[in-house]
PDB file of C-alpha atoms in Angstrom:
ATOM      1  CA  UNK A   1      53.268  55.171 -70.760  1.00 52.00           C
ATOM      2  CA  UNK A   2      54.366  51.830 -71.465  1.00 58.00           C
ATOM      3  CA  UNK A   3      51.417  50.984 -74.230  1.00 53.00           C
ATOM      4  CA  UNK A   4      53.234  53.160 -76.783  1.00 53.00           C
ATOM      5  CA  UNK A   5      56.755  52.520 -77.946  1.00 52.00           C
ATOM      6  CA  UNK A   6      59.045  55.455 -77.619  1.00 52.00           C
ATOM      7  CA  UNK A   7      56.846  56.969 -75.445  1.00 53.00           C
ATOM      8  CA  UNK A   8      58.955  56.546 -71.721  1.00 51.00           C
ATOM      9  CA  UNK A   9      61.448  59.551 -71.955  1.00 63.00           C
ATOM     10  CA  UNK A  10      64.589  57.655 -70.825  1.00 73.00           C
ATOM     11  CA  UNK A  11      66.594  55.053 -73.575  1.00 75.00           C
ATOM     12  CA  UNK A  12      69.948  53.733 -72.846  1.00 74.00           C
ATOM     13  CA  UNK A  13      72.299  52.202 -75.123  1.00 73.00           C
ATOM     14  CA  UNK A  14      74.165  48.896 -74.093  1.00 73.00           C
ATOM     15  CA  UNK A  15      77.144  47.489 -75.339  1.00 71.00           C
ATOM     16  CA  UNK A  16      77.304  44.523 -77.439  1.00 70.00           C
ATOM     17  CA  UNK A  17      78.550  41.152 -75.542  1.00 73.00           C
ATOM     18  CA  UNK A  18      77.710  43.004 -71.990  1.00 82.00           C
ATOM     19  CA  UNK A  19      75.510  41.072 -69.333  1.00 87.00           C
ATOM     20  CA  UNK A  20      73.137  43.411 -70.263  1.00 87.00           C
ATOM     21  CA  UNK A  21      73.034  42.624 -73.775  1.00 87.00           C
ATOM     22  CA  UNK A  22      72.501  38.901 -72.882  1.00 92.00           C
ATOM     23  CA  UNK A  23      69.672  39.399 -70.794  1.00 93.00           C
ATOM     24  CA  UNK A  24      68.162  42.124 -73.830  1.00 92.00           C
ATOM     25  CA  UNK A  25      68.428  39.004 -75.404  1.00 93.00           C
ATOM     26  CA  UNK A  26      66.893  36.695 -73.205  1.00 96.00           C
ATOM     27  CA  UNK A  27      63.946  38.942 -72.535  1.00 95.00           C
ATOM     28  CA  UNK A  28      63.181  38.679 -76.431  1.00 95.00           C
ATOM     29  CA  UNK A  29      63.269  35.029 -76.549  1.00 96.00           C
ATOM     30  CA  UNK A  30      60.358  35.343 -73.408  1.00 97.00           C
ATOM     31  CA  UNK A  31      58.788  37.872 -75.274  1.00 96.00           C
ATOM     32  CA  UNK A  32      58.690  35.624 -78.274  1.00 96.00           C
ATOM     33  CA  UNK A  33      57.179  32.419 -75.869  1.00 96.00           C
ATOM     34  CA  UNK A  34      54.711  34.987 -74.399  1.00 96.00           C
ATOM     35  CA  UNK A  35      53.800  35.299 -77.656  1.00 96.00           C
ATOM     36  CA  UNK A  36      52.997  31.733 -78.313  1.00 97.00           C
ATOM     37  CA  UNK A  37      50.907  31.812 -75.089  1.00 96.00           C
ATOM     38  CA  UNK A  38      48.651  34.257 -76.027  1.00 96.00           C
ATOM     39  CA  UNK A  39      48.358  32.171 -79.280  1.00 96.00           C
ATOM     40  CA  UNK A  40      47.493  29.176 -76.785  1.00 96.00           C
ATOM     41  CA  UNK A  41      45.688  31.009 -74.569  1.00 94.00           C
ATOM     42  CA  UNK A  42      43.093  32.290 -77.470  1.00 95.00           C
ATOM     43  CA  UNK A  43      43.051  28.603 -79.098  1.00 94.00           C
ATOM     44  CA  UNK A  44      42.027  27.334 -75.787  1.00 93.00           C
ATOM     45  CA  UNK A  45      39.020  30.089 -75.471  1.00 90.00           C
ATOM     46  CA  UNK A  46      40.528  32.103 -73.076  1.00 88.00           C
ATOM     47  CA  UNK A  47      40.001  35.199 -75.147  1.00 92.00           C
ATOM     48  CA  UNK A  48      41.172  37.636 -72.339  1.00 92.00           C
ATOM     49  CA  UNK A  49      43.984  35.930 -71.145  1.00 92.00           C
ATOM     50  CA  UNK A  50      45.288  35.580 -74.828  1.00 94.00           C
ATOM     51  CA  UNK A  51      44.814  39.245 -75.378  1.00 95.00           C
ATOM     52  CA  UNK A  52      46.839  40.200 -72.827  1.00 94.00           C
ATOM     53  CA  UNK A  53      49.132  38.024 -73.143  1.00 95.00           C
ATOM     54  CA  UNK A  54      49.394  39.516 -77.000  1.00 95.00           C
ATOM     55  CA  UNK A  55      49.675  43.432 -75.095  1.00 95.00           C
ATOM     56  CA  UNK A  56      52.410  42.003 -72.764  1.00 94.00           C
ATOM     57  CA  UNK A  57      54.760  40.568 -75.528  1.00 95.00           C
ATOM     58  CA  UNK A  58      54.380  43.620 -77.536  1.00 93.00           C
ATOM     59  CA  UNK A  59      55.460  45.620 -74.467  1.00 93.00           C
ATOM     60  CA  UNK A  60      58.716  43.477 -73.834  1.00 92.00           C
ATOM     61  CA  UNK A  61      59.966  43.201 -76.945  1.00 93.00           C
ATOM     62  CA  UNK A  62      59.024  46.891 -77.919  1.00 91.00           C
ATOM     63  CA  UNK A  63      61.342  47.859 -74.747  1.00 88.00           C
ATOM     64  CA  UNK A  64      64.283  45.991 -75.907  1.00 89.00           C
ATOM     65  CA  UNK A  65      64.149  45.110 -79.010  1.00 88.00           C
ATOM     66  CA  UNK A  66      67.102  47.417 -80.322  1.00 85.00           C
ATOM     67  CA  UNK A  67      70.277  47.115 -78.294  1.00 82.00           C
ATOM     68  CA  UNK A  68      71.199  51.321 -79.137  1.00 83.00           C
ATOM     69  CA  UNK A  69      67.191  51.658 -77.914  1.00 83.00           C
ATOM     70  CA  UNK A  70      66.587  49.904 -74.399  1.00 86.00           C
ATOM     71  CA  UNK A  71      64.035  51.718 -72.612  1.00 87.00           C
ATOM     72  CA  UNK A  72      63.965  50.635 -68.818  1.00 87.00           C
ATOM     73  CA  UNK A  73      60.349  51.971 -68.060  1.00 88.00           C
ATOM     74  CA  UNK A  74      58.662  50.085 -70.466  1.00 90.00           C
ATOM     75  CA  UNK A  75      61.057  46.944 -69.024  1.00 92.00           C
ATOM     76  CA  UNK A  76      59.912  47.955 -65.493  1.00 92.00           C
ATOM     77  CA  UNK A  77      56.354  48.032 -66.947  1.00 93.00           C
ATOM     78  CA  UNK A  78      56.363  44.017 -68.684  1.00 95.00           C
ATOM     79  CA  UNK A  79      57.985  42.669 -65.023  1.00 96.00           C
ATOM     80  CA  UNK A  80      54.517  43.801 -63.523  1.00 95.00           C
ATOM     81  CA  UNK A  81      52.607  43.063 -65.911  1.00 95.00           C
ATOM     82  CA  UNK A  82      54.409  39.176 -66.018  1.00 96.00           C
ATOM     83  CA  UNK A  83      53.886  39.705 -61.905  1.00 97.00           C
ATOM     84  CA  UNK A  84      50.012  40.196 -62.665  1.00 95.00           C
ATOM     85  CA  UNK A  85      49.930  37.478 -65.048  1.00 95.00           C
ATOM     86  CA  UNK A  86      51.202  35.189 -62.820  1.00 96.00           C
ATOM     87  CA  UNK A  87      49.155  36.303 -59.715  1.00 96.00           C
ATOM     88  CA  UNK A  88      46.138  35.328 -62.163  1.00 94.00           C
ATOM     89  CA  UNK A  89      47.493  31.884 -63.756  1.00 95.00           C
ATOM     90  CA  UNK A  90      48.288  30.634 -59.918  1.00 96.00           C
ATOM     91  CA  UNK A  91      44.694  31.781 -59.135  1.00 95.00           C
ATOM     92  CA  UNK A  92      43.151  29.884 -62.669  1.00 93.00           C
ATOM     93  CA  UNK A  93      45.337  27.066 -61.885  1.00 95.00           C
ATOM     94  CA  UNK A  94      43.928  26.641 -57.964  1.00 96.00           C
ATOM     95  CA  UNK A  95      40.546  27.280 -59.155  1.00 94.00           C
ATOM     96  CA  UNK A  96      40.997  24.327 -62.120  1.00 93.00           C
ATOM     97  CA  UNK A  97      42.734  22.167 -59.148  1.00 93.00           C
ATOM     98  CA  UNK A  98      40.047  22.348 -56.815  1.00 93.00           C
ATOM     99  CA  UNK A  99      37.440  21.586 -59.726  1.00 89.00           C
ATOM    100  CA  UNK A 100      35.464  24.994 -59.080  1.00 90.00           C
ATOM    101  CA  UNK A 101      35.805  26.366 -62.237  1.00 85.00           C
ATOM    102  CA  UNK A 102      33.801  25.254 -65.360  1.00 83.00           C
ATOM    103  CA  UNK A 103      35.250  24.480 -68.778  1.00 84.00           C
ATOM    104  CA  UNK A 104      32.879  24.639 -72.230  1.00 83.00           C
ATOM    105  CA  UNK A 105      34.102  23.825 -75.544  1.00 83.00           C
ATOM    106  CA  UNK A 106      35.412  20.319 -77.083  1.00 90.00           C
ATOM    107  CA  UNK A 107      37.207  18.115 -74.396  1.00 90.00           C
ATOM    108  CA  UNK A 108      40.900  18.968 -76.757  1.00 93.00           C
ATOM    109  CA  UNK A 109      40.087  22.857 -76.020  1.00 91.00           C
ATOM    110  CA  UNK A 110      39.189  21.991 -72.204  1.00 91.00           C
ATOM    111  CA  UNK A 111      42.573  20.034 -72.178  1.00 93.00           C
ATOM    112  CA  UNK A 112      44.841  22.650 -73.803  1.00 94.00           C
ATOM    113  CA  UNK A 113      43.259  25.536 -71.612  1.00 93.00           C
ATOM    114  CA  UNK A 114      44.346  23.072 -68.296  1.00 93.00           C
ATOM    115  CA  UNK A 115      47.862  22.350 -70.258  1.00 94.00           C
ATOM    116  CA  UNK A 116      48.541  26.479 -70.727  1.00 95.00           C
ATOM    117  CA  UNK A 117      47.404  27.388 -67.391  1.00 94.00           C
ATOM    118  CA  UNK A 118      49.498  25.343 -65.727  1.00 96.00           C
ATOM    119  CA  UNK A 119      52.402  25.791 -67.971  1.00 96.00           C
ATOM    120  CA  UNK A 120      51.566  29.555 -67.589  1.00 96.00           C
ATOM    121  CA  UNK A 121      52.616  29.935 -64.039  1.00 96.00           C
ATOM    122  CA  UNK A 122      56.499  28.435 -65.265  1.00 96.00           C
ATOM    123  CA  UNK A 123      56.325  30.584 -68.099  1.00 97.00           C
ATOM    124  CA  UNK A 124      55.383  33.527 -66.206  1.00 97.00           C
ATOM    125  CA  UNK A 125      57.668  32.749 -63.235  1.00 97.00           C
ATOM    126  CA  UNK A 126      60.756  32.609 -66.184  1.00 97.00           C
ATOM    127  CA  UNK A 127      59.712  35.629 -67.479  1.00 97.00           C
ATOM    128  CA  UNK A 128      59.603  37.719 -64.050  1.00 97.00           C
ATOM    129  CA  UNK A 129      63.220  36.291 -63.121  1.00 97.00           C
ATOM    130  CA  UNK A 130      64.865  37.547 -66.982  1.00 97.00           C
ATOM    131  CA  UNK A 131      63.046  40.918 -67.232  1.00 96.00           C
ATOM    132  CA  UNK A 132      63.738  42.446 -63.736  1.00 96.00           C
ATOM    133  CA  UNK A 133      67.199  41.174 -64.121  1.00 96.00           C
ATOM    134  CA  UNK A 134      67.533  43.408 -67.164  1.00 94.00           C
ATOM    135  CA  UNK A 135      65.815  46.065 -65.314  1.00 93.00           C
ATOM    136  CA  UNK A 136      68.466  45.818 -62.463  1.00 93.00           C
ATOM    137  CA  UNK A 137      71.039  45.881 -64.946  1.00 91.00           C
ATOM    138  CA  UNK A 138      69.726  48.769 -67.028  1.00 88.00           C
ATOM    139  CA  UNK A 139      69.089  50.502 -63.344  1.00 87.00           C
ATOM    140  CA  UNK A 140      72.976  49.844 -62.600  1.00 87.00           C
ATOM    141  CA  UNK A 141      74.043  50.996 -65.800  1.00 84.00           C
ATOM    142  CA  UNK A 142      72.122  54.572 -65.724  1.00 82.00           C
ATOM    143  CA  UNK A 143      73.824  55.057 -62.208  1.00 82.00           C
ATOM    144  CA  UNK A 144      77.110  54.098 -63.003  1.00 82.00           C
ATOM    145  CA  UNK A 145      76.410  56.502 -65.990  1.00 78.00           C
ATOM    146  CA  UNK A 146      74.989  59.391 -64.551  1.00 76.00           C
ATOM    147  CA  UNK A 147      76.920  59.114 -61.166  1.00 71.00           C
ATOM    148  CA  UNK A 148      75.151  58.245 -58.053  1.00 63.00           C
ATOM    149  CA  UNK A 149      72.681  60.828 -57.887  1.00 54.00           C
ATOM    150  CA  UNK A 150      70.789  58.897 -61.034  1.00 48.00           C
ATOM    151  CA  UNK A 151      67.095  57.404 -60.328  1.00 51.00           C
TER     152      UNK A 151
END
């Protein structure tokens, strides 16, 4: 299971200065902006949205957060969840577009919940693009590793 670090069986090791290393590293720095989100996202009074956003940072950086302790299922695991969490900020944002969904709080908190949904979808969009790279590049590594017979 992906909620619980250490949990997924498989961990791979990657060298330092590899392509895979860089993109380890780029998936923390969008685990650390996810992150922020969720701190926007519960500012703004979306409570849910914040909380997962909270559940999906945790998951990233918890599957690469060690370069001797990369653990691709819990990497496969954030890309859908960042795939959900953009399905839902394009729906938000169309919904906020076409004026059909209804805002309460201060007008700042009604402004910052438009400004993080529609930053959202960028954010998540980023973040789907860095984490299944690093999947793909964990994926190659374990076959090259294991020979082609590897998952």
């Amino acid at each position: 299971m992906c909620l619980f670090p250490g949990s997924s069986g498989l961990v791979l090791a990657v060298a330092p200065g590899s392509d895979v290393d860089k993109w380890r590293q780029y998936v923390l720095y969008v685990t650390v902006a996810h992150l922020l989100l969720g701190v926007l996202n519960l500012i703004s009074g979306n409570v849910w949205d914040g909380i997962f956003d909270l559940l999906g940072a945790g998951i990233g950086f918890y599957g690469c957060r060690q370069a001797e302790r990369i653990q691709p299922t819990m990497i496969l695991c954030y890309v859908v969840f960042v795939i959900m969490d953009c399905f839902w900020a394009c729906l938000n944002s169309l919904l906020l577009i076409a004026g059909v969904k209804d805002l309460s709080g201060p007008g700042w908190q009604q402004n910052l919940y438009r400004g993080v949904t529609y930053a959202s979808v960028f954010f998540y969009t980023i973040a789907i693009y860095t984490s299944y790279k690093l999947y793909k590049l964990l994926q190659h590594q374990f076959n090259t590793t294991m020979g082609d017979g590897g998952a």
